Amino acid sequence: MTEIVSEIMLTVDGAARGEKSPAYYGYTGPEFMEWLAQNNAQPHRTLIGRKTLDALSSIPAAYQDDDYRRMTENPGWAVSSRLSHVSWPGLTVLGSGFLDTIRAERAGDGAEIRTMGSLSIVRQLLAANLLDRLRLIYCPLILPQSGVEPFFKGMPDQKFKLGDHRILDGEVLVLDYRPDGAPHYA
């Protein structure tokens, strides 16, 4: 069975991005960048929503290096009810019925399916009981004034079990969780 992994970079207060924040919230220490390179080198297929695709596609050309190019060529899917094609050569567009495709792919034996951001997709994967791992990458800051798109808003109550953890550059915390059913109080 293929694993579905959601990778979300967020602040301690749960902001999935900030109005003024640079990429990775500015945390680009050597351990973190090495971990990102190793993680992205592992075979995987991308599952990305239109908003995240738009944000990543708008990165200035000066910052579109070899890693960026590899990301755009990685196989996978873009989920959008508005688009019929995308500029990233590795992606196929899926519409609102994307969960059926992902369910069929998950039943197969391919490379893991990994979301990048795409909070709406993560919420839908959780609601459909399709998410195998939730990897939270916490950056040690809060953004009460400029933080947008709080990750946990609108999600159902859910219990998780910690599977693995790392601290990168003495400040960035990577937590790898597996869904573990409803909370004890439910």
XYZ file of C-alpha atoms in Angstrom:
186
model
C 0.000 0.000 0.000
C 1.223 3.489 -0.839
C 1.581 5.915 2.072
C 0.074 9.378 1.962
C 2.131 11.936 3.883
C 1.196 15.524 4.530
C 4.056 17.935 5.188
C 3.039 21.205 6.764
C 5.432 23.948 7.806
C 3.853 26.157 10.420
C 4.475 28.477 13.303
C 3.958 27.566 16.949
C 0.583 29.333 16.821
C -0.460 27.353 13.734
C -0.039 29.899 10.937
C 0.576 28.071 7.680
C 2.064 31.216 6.160
C 2.637 34.834 6.994
C 1.887 37.972 5.027
C 5.481 39.189 5.424
C 7.374 35.919 5.949
C 10.024 34.686 3.506
C 10.212 31.060 2.339
C 10.590 28.645 5.269
C 9.852 31.667 7.496
C 13.533 32.544 7.040
C 14.781 29.387 8.786
C 17.359 28.142 6.313
C 20.068 26.714 8.571
C 22.423 24.070 7.155
C 20.786 21.105 8.933
C 17.323 22.145 7.810
C 18.397 22.672 4.215
C 20.199 19.306 4.213
C 17.099 17.592 5.630
C 14.929 19.227 2.953
C 17.302 18.076 0.203
C 17.388 14.503 1.523
C 13.625 14.430 2.043
C 12.909 15.758 -1.441
C 15.372 13.293 -2.999
C 13.254 10.372 -1.733
C 10.877 9.024 -4.407
C 7.441 10.548 -3.977
C 4.525 11.909 -5.921
C 3.231 15.395 -5.245
C -0.355 16.256 -4.362
C -0.844 19.996 -4.355
C -3.763 22.413 -4.332
C -4.231 25.391 -6.614
C -3.447 28.035 -3.949
C -0.155 26.382 -2.996
C 0.683 25.808 -6.663
C 0.012 29.495 -7.393
C 2.192 30.575 -4.451
C 5.091 28.331 -5.472
C 4.745 29.236 -9.152
C 5.065 32.922 -8.278
C 8.542 32.494 -6.778
C 10.797 34.944 -8.671
C 12.868 33.419 -11.483
C 16.074 34.350 -9.647
C 15.179 31.768 -6.976
C 14.066 29.009 -9.346
C 17.176 26.852 -8.966
C 17.754 23.155 -9.765
C 15.799 22.097 -6.659
C 12.859 24.226 -7.764
C 13.015 22.757 -11.282
C 13.074 19.201 -9.882
C 10.049 20.047 -7.732
C 8.073 21.198 -10.798
C 9.040 18.055 -12.728
C 8.170 15.649 -9.908
C 5.202 13.440 -10.876
C 1.877 13.981 -9.203
C -1.349 15.922 -9.260
C -2.651 19.454 -8.897
C -6.177 19.676 -7.501
C -8.337 22.410 -8.985
C -11.908 22.767 -10.160
C -10.906 25.777 -12.293
C -7.747 24.691 -14.120
C -7.483 22.235 -17.017
C -3.675 22.252 -17.149
C -0.725 23.644 -15.142
C 2.742 24.846 -16.097
C 4.525 22.242 -13.961
C 5.341 19.420 -16.408
C 5.127 16.659 -13.781
C 1.570 17.388 -12.662
C -1.784 16.196 -13.953
C -4.863 18.214 -12.985
C -7.559 16.498 -10.929
C -10.936 18.036 -10.207
C -13.260 17.780 -7.247
C -13.329 13.961 -7.416
C -9.606 13.775 -6.677
C -10.141 11.599 -3.593
C -11.221 8.676 -5.803
C -7.951 8.878 -7.738
C -5.885 9.170 -4.560
C -7.770 6.269 -2.941
C -6.980 4.079 -5.988
C -3.316 5.185 -6.009
C -3.030 4.517 -2.277
C -4.259 0.951 -2.813
C -1.416 0.418 -5.296
C 2.275 -0.020 -4.787
C 3.833 3.259 -5.945
C 6.038 5.918 -4.398
C 4.530 7.758 -1.442
C 2.097 10.564 -2.132
C 3.126 13.758 -0.384
C 1.221 16.996 0.010
C 3.062 20.289 0.285
C 0.958 22.740 2.232
C -2.441 22.581 0.534
C -4.442 22.760 3.731
C -7.811 22.103 2.104
C -6.474 18.859 0.624
C -5.040 17.768 3.978
C -8.388 18.392 5.649
C -10.165 16.346 2.982
C -7.636 13.490 3.234
C -8.132 13.392 7.003
C -11.916 13.450 6.695
C -11.744 10.578 4.156
C -9.409 8.600 6.446
C -6.718 8.540 3.744
C -3.840 10.270 5.522
C -1.113 7.954 6.847
C 1.323 10.495 8.290
C 1.122 14.135 9.263
C 4.587 15.678 9.320
C 4.541 19.007 11.115
C 7.584 21.221 10.732
C 7.392 23.847 13.474
C 9.316 27.070 13.213
C 9.836 28.792 16.576
C 7.820 31.939 16.059
C 4.276 33.183 16.362
C 2.541 35.457 13.872
C -0.471 36.940 15.683
C -0.431 40.050 13.459
C 0.639 38.726 10.040
C -0.158 34.993 10.196
C -2.749 33.745 7.736
C -4.477 30.481 6.955
C -4.338 28.809 10.374
C -3.732 25.135 9.712
C -5.930 23.557 12.355
C -9.023 25.717 11.750
C -11.950 23.657 10.512
C -10.343 20.280 11.156
C -12.185 17.597 13.079
C -11.032 16.515 16.523
C -8.331 13.947 15.873
C -5.807 12.071 17.998
C -2.273 11.417 16.693
C 0.594 9.208 17.797
C 4.159 10.526 17.544
C 6.265 8.280 15.305
C 9.490 10.236 14.903
C 11.004 13.622 15.669
C 14.068 15.725 14.868
C 15.435 19.099 15.852
C 17.228 20.904 13.035
C 19.725 23.700 13.609
C 18.773 23.739 17.283
C 15.444 25.443 16.519
C 13.248 23.842 13.838
C 11.193 20.909 15.148
C 10.038 18.159 12.764
C 7.295 15.943 14.206
C 6.079 12.879 12.310
C 2.615 11.808 13.470
C 0.256 8.991 12.520
C -3.506 9.416 12.849
C -4.701 7.435 15.864
C -8.493 7.728 15.853
C -10.815 9.954 17.772
C -9.676 11.716 20.956
C -10.230 9.910 24.247
C -13.069 12.244 25.192
C -15.083 11.609 21.991
